One Martini backbone bead per residue (centre of mass of N, CA, C, O) as a GRO file, in nm:
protein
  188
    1UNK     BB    1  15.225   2.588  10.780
    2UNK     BB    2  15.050   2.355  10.686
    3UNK     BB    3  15.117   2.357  10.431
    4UNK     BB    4  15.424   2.311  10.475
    5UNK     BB    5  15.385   1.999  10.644
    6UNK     BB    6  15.139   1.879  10.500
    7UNK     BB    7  15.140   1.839  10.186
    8UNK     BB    8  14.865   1.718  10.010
    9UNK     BB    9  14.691   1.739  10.247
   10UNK     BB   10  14.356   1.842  10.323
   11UNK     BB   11  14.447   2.040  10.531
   12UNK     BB   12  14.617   2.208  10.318
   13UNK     BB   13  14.383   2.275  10.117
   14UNK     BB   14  14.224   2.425  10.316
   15UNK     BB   15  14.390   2.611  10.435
   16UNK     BB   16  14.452   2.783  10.164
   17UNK     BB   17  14.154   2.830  10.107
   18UNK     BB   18  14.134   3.011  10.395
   19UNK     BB   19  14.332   3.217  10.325
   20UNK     BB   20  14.222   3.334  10.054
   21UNK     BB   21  13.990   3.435  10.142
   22UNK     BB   22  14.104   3.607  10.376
   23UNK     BB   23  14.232   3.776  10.133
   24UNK     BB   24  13.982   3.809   9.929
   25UNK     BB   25  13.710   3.813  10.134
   26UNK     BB   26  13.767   4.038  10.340
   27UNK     BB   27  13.712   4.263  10.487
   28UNK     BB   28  13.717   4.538  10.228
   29UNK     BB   29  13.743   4.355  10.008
   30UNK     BB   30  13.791   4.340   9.682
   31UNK     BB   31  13.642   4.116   9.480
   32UNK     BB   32  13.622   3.902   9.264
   33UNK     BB   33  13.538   3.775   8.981
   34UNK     BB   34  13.243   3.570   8.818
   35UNK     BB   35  13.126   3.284   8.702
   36UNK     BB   36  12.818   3.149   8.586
   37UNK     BB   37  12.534   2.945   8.592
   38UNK     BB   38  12.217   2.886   8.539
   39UNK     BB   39  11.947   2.690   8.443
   40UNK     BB   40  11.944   2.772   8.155
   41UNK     BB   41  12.243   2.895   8.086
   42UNK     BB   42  12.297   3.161   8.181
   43UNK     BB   43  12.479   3.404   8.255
   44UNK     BB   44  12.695   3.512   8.577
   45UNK     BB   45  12.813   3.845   8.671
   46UNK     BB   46  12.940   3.992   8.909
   47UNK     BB   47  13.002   4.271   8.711
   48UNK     BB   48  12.705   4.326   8.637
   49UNK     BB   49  12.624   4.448   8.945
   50UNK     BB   50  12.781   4.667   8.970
   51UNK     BB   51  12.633   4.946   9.217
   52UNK     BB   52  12.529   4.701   9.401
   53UNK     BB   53  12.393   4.534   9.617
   54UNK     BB   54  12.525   4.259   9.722
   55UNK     BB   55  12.443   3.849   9.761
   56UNK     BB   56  12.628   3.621   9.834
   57UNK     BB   57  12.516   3.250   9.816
   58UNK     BB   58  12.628   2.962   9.961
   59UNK     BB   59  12.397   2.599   9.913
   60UNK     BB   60  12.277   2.366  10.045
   61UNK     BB   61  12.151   2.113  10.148
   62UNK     BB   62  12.101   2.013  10.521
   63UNK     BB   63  11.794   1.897  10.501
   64UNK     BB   64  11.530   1.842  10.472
   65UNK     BB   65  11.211   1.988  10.286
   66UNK     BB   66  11.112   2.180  10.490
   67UNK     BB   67  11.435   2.317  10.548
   68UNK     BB   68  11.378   2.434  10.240
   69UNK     BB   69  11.125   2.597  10.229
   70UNK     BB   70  11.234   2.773  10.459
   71UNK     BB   71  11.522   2.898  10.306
   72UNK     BB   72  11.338   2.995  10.047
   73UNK     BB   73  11.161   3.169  10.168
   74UNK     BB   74  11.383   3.363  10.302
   75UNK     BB   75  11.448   3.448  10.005
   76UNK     BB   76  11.214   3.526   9.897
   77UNK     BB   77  11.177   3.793  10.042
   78UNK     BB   78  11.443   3.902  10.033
   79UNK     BB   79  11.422   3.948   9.721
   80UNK     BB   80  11.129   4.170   9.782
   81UNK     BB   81  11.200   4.361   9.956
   82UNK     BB   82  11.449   4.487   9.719
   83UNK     BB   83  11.287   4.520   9.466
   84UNK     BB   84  11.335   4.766   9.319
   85UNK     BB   85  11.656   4.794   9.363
   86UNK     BB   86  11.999   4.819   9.475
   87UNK     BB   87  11.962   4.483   9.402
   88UNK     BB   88  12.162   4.150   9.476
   89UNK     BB   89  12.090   3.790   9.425
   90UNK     BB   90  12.323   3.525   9.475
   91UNK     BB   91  12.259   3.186   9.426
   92UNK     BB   92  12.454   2.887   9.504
   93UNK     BB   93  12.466   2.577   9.458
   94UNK     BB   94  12.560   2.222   9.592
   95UNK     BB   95  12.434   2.026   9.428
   96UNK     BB   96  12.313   1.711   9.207
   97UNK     BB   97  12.049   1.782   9.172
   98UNK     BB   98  11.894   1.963   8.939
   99UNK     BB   99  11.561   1.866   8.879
  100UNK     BB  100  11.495   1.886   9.158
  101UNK     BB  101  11.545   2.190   9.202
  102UNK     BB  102  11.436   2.314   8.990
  103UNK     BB  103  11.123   2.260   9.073
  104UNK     BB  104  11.159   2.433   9.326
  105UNK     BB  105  11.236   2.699   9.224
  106UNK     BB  106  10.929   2.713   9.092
  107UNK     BB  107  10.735   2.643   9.335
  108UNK     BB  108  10.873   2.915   9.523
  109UNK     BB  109  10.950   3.191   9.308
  110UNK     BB  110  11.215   3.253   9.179
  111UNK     BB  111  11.377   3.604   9.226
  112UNK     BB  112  11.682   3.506   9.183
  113UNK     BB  113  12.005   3.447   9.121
  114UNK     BB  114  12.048   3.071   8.998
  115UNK     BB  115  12.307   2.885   9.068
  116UNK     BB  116  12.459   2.515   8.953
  117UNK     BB  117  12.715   2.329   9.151
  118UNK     BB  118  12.810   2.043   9.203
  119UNK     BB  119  13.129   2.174   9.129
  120UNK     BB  120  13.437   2.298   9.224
  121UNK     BB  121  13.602   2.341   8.982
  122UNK     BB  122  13.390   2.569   8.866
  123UNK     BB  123  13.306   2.907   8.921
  124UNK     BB  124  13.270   3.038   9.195
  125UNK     BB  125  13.342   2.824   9.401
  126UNK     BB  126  13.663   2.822   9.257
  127UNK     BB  127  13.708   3.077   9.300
  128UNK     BB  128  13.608   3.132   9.590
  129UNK     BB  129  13.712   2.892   9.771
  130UNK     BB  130  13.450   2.674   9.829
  131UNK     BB  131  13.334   2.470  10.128
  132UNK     BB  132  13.133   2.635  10.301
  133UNK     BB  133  12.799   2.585  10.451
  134UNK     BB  134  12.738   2.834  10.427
  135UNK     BB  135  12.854   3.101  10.217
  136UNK     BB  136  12.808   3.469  10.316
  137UNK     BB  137  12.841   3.774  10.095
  138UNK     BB  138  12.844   4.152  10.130
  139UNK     BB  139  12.809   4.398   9.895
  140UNK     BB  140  12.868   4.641   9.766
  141UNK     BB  141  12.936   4.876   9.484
  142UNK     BB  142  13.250   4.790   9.500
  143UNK     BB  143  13.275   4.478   9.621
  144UNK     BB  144  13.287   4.485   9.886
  145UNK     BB  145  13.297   4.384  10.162
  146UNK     BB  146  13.051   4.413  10.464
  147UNK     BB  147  12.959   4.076  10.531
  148UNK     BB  148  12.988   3.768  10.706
  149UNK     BB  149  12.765   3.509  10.788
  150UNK     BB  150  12.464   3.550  10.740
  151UNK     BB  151  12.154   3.514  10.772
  152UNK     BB  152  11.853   3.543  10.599
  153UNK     BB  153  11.730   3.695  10.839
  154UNK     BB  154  11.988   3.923  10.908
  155UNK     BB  155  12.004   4.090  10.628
  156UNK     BB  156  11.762   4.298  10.611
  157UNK     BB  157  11.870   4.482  10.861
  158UNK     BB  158  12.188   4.505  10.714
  159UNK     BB  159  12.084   4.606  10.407
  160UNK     BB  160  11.896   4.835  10.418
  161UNK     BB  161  12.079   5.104  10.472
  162UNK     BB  162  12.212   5.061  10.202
  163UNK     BB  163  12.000   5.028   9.998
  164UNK     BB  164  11.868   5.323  10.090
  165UNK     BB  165  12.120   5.491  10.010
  166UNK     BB  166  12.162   5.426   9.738
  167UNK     BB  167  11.911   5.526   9.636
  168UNK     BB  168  11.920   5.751   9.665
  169UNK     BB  169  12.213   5.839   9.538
  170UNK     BB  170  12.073   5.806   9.286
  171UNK     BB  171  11.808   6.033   9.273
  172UNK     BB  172  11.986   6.238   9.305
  173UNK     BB  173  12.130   6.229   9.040
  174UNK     BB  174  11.897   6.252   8.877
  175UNK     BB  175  11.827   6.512   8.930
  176UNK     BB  176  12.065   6.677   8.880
  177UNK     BB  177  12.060   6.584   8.600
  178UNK     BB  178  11.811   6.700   8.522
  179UNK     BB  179  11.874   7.007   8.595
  180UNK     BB  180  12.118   6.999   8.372
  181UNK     BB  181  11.923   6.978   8.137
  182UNK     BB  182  11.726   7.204   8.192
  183UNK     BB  183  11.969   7.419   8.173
  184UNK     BB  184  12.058   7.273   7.906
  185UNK     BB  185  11.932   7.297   7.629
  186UNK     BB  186  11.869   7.197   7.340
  187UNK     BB  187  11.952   7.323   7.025
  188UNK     BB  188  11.839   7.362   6.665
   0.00000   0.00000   0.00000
């Protein structure tokens, strides 16, 4: 109704992109594809990633130096805690310094995917019609939703039991395969 009342303002182009997250982002939606680019020019696609829990983060600077140094520290704790595991963090920044954020990315030693974008024209954030900083969510092995706006404290408790399981549900077809590549041997 705002699109159609309000057409071509502000709050109608809002309400659009809040609509389409709700449809396209929404709990149990499996998530569209994006693709973005690291610090490096690496390309970054959420398809790459397909099997594993993913947790999508867009944020930018939004406070001093201080709580940039932890926000920063409990995302690399949260990306060590679940190193070789099935998972991954795509962290997307949408600040405009980016040679200020590389230093400080190699400071933090970070160890997550770290993409910049400064413009939502293009990348995540414009497939994604983010606007609003942070916003975080959590995606199983099938790209579904399963979690929106957590903070980075509250997500090791969200993440372990999937990625627990999911570690496991791997561990078992690994065990499963070996045993039936034993039981049937191939002859030379």
């Amino acid at each position: 109704r705002v699109e159609r009342e309000y057409a071509g303002t502000p709050a109608a182009k809002q309400a659009a992109r809040a609509l389409w997250r709700s449809i396209h982002l929404g709990m149990g939606r499996v998530t569209p594809d994006f693709e973005t680019r690291d610090f490096a020019g690496n390309e970054i696609r959420l398809s790459d990633f397909q099997g594993q829990v993913v947790v999508v983060h867009f944020w930018q600077q939004a406070g001093s130096q201080d709580w940039e140094d932890r926000y920063l520290e409990e995302l690399r704790e949260l990306a060590r805690r679940f190193w070789d595991t099935p998972f991954a963090l795509i962290a997307v920044k949408g600040d405009t310094d980016v040679d200020q954020h590389r230093l400080r990315w190699v400071e933090h030693g970070v160890v997550w995917h770290e993409a910049f974008e400064p413009s939502a024209k293009s990348g995540a954030r414009a497939r994604w019609r983010i606007d609003e900083w942070p916003s975080t969510y959590v995606l199983d092995q099938e790209r579904r939703v399963r979690a929106i706006g957590l903070s980075p404290s509250e997500l090791e408790e969200f993440l372990n039991p999937m990625v627990t399981r999911l570690a496991e549900e791997e561990r078992s077809a690994a065990r499963t395969s070996e045993a039936t590549d034993a039981d049937n041997p191939t002859q030379n």
